[in-house]
Tab-separated table of C-alpha atoms in Angstrom:
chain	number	residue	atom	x	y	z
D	798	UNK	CA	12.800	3.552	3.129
D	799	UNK	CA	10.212	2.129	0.463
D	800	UNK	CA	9.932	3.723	-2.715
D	801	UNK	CA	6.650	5.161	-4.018
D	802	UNK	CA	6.654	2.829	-7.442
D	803	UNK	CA	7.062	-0.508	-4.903
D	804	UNK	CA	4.496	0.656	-2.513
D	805	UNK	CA	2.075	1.058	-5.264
D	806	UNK	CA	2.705	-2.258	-6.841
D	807	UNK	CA	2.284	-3.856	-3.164
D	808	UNK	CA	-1.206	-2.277	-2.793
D	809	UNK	CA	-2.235	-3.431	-5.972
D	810	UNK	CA	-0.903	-6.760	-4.608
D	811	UNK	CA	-2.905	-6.617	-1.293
D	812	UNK	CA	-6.018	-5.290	-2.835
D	813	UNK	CA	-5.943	-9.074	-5.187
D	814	UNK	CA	-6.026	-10.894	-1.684
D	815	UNK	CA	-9.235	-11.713	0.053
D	816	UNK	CA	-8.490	-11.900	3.358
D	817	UNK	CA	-5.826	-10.170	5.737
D	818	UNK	CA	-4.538	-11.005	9.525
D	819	UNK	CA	-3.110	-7.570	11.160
D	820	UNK	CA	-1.011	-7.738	14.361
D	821	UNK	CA	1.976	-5.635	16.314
D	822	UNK	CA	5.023	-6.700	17.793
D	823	UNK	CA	7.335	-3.818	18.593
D	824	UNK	CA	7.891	-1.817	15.287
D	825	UNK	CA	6.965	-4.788	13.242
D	826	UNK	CA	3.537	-5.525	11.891
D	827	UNK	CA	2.000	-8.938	10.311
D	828	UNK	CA	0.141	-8.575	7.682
D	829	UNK	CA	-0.683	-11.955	7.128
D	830	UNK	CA	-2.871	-13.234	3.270
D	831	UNK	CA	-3.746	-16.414	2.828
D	832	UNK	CA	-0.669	-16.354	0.012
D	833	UNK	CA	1.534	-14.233	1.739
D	834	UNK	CA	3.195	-13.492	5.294
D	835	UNK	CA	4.389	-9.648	4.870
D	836	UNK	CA	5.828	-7.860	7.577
D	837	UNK	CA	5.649	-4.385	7.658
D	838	UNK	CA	8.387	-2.724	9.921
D	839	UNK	CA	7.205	0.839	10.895
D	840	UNK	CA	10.724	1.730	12.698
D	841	UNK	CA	11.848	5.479	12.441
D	842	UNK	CA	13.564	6.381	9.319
D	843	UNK	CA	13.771	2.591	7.823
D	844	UNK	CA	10.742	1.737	6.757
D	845	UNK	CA	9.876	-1.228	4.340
D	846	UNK	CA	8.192	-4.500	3.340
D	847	UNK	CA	9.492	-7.669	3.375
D	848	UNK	CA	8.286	-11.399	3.369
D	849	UNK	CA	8.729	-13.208	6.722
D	850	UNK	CA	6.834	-16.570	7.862
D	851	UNK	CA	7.924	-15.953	11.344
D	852	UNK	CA	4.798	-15.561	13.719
D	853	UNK	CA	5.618	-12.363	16.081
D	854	UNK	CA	5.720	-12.669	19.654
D	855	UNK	CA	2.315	-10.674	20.098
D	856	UNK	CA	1.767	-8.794	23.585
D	857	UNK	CA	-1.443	-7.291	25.099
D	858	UNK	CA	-1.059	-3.499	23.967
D	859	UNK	CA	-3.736	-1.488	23.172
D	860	UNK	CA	-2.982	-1.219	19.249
D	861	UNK	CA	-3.016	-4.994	19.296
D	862	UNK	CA	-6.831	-5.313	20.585
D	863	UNK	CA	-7.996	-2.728	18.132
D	864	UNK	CA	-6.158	-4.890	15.412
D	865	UNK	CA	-7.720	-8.030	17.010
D	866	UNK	CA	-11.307	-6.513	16.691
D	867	UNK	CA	-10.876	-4.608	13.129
D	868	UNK	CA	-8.128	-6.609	11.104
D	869	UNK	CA	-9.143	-10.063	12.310
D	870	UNK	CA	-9.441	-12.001	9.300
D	871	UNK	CA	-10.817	-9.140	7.287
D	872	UNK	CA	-11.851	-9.089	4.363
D	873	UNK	CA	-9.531	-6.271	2.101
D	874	UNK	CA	-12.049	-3.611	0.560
D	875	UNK	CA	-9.511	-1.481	-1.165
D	876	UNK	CA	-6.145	-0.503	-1.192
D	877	UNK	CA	-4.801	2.560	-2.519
D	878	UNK	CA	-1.965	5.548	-1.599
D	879	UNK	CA	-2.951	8.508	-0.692
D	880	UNK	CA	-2.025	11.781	-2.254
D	881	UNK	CA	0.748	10.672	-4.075
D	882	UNK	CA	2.702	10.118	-0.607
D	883	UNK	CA	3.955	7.341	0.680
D	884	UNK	CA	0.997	6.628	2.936
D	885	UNK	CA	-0.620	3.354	2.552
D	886	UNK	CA	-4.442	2.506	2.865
D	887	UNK	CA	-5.902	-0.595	3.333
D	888	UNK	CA	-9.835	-1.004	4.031
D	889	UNK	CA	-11.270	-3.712	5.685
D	890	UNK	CA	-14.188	-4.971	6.990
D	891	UNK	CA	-14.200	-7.781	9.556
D	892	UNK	CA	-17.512	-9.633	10.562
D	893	UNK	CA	-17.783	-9.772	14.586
D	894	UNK	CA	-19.976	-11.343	16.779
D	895	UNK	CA	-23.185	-9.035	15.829
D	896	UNK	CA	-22.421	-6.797	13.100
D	897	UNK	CA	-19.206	-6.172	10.235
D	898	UNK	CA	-17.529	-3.129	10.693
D	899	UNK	CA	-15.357	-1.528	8.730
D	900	UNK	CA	-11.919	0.306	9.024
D	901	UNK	CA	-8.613	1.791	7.828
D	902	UNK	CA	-5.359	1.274	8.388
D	903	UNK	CA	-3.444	3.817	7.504
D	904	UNK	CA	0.555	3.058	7.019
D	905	UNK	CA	2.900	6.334	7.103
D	906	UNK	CA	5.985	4.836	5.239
D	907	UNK	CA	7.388	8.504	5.261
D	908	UNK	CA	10.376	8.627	6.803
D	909	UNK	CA	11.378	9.042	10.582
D	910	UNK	CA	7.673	10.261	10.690
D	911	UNK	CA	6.752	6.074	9.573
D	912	UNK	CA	3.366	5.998	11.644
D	913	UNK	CA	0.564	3.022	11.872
D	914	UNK	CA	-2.986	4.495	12.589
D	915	UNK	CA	-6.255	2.636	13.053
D	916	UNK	CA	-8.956	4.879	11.721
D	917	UNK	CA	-13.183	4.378	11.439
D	918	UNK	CA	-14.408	4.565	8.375
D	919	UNK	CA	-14.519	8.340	8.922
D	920	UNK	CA	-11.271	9.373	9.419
D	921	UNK	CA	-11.281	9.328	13.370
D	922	UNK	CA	-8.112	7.854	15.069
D	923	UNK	CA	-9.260	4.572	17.033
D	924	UNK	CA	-5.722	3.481	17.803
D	925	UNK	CA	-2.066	4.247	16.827
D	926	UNK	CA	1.003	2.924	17.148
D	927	UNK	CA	2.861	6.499	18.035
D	928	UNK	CA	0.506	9.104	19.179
D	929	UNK	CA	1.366	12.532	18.186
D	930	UNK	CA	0.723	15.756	20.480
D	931	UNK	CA	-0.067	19.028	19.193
D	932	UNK	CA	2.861	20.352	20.712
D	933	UNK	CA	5.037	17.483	18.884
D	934	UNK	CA	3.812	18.151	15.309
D	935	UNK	CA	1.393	20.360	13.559
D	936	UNK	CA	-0.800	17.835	12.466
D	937	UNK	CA	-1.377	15.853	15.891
D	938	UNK	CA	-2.306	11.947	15.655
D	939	UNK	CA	-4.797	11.511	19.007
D	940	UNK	CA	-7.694	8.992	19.816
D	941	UNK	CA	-11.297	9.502	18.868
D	942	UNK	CA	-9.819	12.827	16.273
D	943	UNK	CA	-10.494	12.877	13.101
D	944	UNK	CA	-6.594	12.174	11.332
D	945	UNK	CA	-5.356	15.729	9.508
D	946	UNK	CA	-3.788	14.986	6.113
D	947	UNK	CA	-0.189	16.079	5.229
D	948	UNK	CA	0.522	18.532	3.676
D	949	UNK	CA	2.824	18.172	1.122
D	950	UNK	CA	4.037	19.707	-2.656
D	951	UNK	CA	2.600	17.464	-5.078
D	952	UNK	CA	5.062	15.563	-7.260
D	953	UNK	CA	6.827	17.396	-10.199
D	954	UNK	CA	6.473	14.078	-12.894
D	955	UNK	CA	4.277	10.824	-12.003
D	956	UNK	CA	5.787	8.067	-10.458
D	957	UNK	CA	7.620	5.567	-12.339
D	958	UNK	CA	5.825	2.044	-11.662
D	959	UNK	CA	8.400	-0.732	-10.806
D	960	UNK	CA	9.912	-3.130	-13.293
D	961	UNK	CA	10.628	-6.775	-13.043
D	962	UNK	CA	13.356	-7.749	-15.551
D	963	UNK	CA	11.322	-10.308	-17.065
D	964	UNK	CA	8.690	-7.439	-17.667
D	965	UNK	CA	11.389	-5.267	-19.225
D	966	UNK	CA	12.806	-7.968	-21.350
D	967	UNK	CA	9.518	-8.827	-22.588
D	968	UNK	CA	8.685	-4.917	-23.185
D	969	UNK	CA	11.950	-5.069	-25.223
D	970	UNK	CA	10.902	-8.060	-27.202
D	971	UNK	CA	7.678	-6.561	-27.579
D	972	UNK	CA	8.392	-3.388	-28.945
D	973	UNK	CA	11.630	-4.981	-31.214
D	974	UNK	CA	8.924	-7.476	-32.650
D	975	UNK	CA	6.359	-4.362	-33.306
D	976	UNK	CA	9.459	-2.334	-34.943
D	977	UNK	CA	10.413	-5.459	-37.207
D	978	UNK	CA	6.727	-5.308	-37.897
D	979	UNK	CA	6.718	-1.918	-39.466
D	980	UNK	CA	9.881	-2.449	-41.195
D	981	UNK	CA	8.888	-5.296	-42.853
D	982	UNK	CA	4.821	-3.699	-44.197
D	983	UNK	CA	5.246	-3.556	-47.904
D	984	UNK	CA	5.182	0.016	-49.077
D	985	UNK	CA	2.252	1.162	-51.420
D	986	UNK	CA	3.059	2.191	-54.572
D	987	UNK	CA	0.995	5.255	-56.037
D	988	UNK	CA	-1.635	4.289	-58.174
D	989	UNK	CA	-1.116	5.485	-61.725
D	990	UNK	CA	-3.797	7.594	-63.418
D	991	UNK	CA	-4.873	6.883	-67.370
D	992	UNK	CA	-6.040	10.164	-69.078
């Protein structure tokens, strides 16, 4: 499963792209920049991101048309987690025919609960990749509902943002060269008084 601190640095990632291609194949989604392929695989209890130029073999479902209409070469309005949970947001807007209209998807990397979910601009459920009953869960994922939001404990300390090792090497350079810095300010002597 994703951590928090990698999911956060991947939607500040997405939200630098202009343009996204969204698609379903199976538990697998494309989520296809102009700079990057990603793949998103949604499968129970192994969720995570990875980098794959391989084109899915796409089929006719449902969750696939909505994605044709809404994540069509769309143009990324924001990305953001939600409530300090490892749910991912991405907003888009793609221009049809006639009009642009806007969406959300809404990525569920939480677990064997990992969930993809199609939402207006709203918060009503246009399409999903695993509906939910209310006799399943207590927070029910079904079309044309407005999407209830977990409920969880918030976190006890904020999350810890991920670190490349050339970032931390150059944090360790940077605060070794500021140290060195201080060390090496002469002192000030006190100024002498004359009576």
């Amino acid at each position: 499963m994703i951590s928090y601190a990698l999911l956060s640095a991947f939607a500040n990632l997405l939200k630098a792209q202009p343009k996204i291609t969204i698609r379903h194949a199976q538990q697998t989604l494309s989520l296809d920049t102009p700079n990057h392929p990603f793949k998103a695989c949604m499968q129970k209890g192994t969720s995570h991101i990875y980098l794959d130029p391989t084109p899915l073999e796409l089929s006719k479902t449902p969750f696939n048309l909505a994605l044709e209409r809404y994540a069509s070469n769309a143009k990324i309005l924001d990305c953001f987690l939600e409530n300090e949970d490892r749910i991912l947001k991405i907003v888009l807007e793609c221009a049809t025919s006639y009009k642009k209209v806007q969406s959300v998807l809404h990525l569920e990397f939480t677990g064997k609960h990992s969930n993809a979910i199609l939402l207006s601009p709203q918060g009503v459920v246009l399409e999903a990749l695993h509906f939910v009953s209310l006799e399943q869960s207590v927070r029910p994922v079904l079309k044309n509902t407005l999407l209830a939001p977990l409920k969880n404990a918030p976190l006890s300390a904020p999350p810890r943002s991920p670190r490349h090792p050339r970032v931390a090497t150059s944090l360790a350079r940077l605060t070794h060269a500021n140290h060195k810095q201080t060390i090496r300010e002469p002192k000030k002597e006190p100024q002498k008084h004359m009576a």
